[in-house]
Short mmCIF file of C-alpha atoms in Angstrom, two decimals:
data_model
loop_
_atom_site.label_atom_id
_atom_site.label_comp_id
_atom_site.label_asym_id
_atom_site.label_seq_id
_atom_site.Cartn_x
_atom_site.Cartn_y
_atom_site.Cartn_z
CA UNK A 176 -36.28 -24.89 -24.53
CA UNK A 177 -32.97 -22.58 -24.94
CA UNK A 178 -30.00 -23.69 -23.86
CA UNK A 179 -28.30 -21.02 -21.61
CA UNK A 180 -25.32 -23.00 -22.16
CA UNK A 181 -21.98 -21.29 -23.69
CA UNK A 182 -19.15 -22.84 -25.40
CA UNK A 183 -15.39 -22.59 -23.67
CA UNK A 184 -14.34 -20.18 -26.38
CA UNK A 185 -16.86 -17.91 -26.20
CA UNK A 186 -16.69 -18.00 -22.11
CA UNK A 187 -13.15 -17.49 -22.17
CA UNK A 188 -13.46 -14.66 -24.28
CA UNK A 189 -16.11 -13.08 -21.77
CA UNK A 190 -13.79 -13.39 -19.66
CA UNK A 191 -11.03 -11.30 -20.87
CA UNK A 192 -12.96 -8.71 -21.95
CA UNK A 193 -13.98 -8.27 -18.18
CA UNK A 194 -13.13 -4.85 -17.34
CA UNK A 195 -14.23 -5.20 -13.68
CA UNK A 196 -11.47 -5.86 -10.64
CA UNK A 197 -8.40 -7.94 -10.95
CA UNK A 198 -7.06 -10.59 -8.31
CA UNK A 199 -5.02 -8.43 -6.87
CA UNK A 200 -7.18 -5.73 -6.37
CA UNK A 201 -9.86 -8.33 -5.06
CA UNK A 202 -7.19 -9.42 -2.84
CA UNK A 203 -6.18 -5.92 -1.31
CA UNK A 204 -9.62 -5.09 -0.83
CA UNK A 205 -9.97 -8.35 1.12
CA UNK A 206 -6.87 -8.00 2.94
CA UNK A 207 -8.56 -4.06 4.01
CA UNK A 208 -11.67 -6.02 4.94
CA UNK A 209 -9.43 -8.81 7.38
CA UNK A 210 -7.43 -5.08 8.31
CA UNK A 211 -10.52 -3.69 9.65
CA UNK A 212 -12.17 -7.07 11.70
CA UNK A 213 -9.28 -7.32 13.49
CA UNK A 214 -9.08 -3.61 14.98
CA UNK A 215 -12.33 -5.23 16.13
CA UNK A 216 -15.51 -2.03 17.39
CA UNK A 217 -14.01 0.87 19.23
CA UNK A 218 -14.11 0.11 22.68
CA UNK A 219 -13.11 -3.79 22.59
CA UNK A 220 -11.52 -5.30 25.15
CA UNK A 221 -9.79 -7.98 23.06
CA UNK A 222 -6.53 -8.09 22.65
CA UNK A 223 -5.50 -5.77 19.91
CA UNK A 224 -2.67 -7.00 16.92
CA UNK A 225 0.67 -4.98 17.36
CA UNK A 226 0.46 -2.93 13.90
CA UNK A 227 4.74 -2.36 13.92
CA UNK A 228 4.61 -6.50 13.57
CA UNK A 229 1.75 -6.57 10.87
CA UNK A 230 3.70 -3.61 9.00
CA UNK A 231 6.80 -6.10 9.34
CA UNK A 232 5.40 -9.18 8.57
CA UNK A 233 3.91 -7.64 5.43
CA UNK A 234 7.75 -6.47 4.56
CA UNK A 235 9.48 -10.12 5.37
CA UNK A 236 6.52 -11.63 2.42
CA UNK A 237 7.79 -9.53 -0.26
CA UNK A 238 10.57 -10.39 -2.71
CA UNK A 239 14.02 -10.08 -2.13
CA UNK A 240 14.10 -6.70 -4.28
CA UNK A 241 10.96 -5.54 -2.87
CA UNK A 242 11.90 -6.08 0.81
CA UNK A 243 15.19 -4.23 0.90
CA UNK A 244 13.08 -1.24 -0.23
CA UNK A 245 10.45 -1.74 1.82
CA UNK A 246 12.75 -2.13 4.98
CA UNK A 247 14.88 1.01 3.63
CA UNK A 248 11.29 3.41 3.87
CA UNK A 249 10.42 1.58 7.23
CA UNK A 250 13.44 2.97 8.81
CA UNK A 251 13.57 5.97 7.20
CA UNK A 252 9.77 6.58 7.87
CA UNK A 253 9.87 5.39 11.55
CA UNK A 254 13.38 7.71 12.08
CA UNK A 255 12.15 11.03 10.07
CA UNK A 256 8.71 10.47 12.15
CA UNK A 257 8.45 8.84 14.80
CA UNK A 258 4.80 9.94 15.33
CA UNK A 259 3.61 8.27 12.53
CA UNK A 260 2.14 4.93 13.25
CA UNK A 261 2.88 2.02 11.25
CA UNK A 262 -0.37 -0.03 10.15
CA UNK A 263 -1.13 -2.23 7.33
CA UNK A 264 -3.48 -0.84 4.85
CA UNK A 265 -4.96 -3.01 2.01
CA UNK A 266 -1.99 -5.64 2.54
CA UNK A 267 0.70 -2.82 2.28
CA UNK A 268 2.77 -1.22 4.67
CA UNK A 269 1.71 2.41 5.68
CA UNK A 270 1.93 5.21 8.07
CA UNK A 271 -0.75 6.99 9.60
CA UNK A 272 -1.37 10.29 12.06
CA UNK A 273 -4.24 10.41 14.11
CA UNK A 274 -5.19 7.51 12.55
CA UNK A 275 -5.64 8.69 8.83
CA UNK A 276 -2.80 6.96 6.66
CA UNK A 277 -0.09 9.80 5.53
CA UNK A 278 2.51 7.26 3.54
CA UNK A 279 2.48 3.91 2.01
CA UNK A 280 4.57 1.27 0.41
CA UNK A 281 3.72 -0.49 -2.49
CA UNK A 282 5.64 -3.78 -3.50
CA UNK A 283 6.14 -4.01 -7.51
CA UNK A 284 4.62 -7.50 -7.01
CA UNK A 285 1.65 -6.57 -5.08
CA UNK A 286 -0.31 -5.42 -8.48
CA UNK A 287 2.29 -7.17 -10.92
CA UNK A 288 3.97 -3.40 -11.84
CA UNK A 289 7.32 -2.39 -13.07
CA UNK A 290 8.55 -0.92 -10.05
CA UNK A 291 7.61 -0.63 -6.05
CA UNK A 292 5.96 2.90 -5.18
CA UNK A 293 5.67 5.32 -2.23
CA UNK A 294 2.86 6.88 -1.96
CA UNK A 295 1.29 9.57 -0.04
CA UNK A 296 -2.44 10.08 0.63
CA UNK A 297 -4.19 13.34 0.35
CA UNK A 298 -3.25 13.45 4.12
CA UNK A 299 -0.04 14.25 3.33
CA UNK A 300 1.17 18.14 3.85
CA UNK A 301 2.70 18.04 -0.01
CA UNK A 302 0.87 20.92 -1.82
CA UNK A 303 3.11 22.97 -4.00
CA UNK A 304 0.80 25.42 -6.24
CA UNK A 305 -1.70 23.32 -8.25
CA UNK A 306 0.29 20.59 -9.61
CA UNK A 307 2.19 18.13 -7.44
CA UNK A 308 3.12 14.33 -7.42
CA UNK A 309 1.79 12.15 -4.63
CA UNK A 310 3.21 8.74 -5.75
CA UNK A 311 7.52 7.91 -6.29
CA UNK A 312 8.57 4.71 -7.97
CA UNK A 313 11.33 3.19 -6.54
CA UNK A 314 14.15 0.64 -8.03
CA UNK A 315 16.82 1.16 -5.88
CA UNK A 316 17.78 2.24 -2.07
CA UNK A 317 20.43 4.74 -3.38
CA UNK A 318 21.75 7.54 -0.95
CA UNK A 319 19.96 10.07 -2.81
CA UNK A 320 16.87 8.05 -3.00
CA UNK A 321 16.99 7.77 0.79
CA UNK A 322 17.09 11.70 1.29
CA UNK A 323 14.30 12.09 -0.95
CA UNK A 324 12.12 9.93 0.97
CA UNK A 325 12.94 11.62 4.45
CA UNK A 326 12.70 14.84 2.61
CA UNK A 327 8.97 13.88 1.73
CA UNK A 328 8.26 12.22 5.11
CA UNK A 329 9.27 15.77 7.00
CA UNK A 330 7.09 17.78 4.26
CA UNK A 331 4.45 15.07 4.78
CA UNK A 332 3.89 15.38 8.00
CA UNK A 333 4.07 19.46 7.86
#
């Protein structure tokens, strides 16, 4: 009989040439699973979570860095538009109208990246001819940064 058996090397080296999901993908999508139970089938009577609190309990996890930007596009987000509702969506902070996200925030160390993002679904009211971005990195919570972002949120939004 065969042994089906492998050695540690040669698992090990299955393993990094796995091109499937990483942990934190795996974790986002089951963060976006948890998201979804708890808004529970339409119609439920049980007590709904307050989505402002999940948006800022996701912010108050992140790191220092991280956090001050996060809190910086919260306010600016929640004071450009106010109609926008604040939701978490796959473990990040994001902003949705009539339900369908618009905006989100993405922490450098959610996926392990360089710098934090904001990024806007194809929701968003951004078009400019046939090329335009729909993601920003972010390092710092300059001034100019700040008008950018509320600049984005008001064409966002249209």
């Amino acid at each position: 009989m065969k042994s089906t058996q492998t050695s540690g090397k040669s698992a090990t080296a299955a393993a990094e040439k796995y091109d499937g999901f990483t942990d934190e993908e795996r974790s986002a999508m089951k963060e976006r699973a948890r998201e979804l139970k708890a808004t529970g089938p339409r119609g439920s009577k049980a007590a709904k979570p307050d989505p402002e609190a999940e948006v800022l309990a996701k912010i108050a996890e992140m790191t220092d860095a991280d956090r001050a930007l996060a809190e910086r596009v919260h306010a600016i987000v929640r004071a450009t538009a106010p109609g926008l509702t604040p939701k978490t969506w796959y473990g990040m902070p994001a902003y949705a109208k009539d339900g369908k996200i618009v905006c989100f925030f993405q922490s450098a160390q959610k996926f392990k990246s360089r710098y934090a993002t904001l990024g806007f679904s194809d929701q968003a009211a951004l078009d400019d001819g046939t090329l335009w971005p729909t993601a920003f990195a972010l390092t710092e919570p300059t001034a100019a940064a700040e008008a950018q972002i509320a600049e984005l949120v008001r064409r966002a939004v249209g």
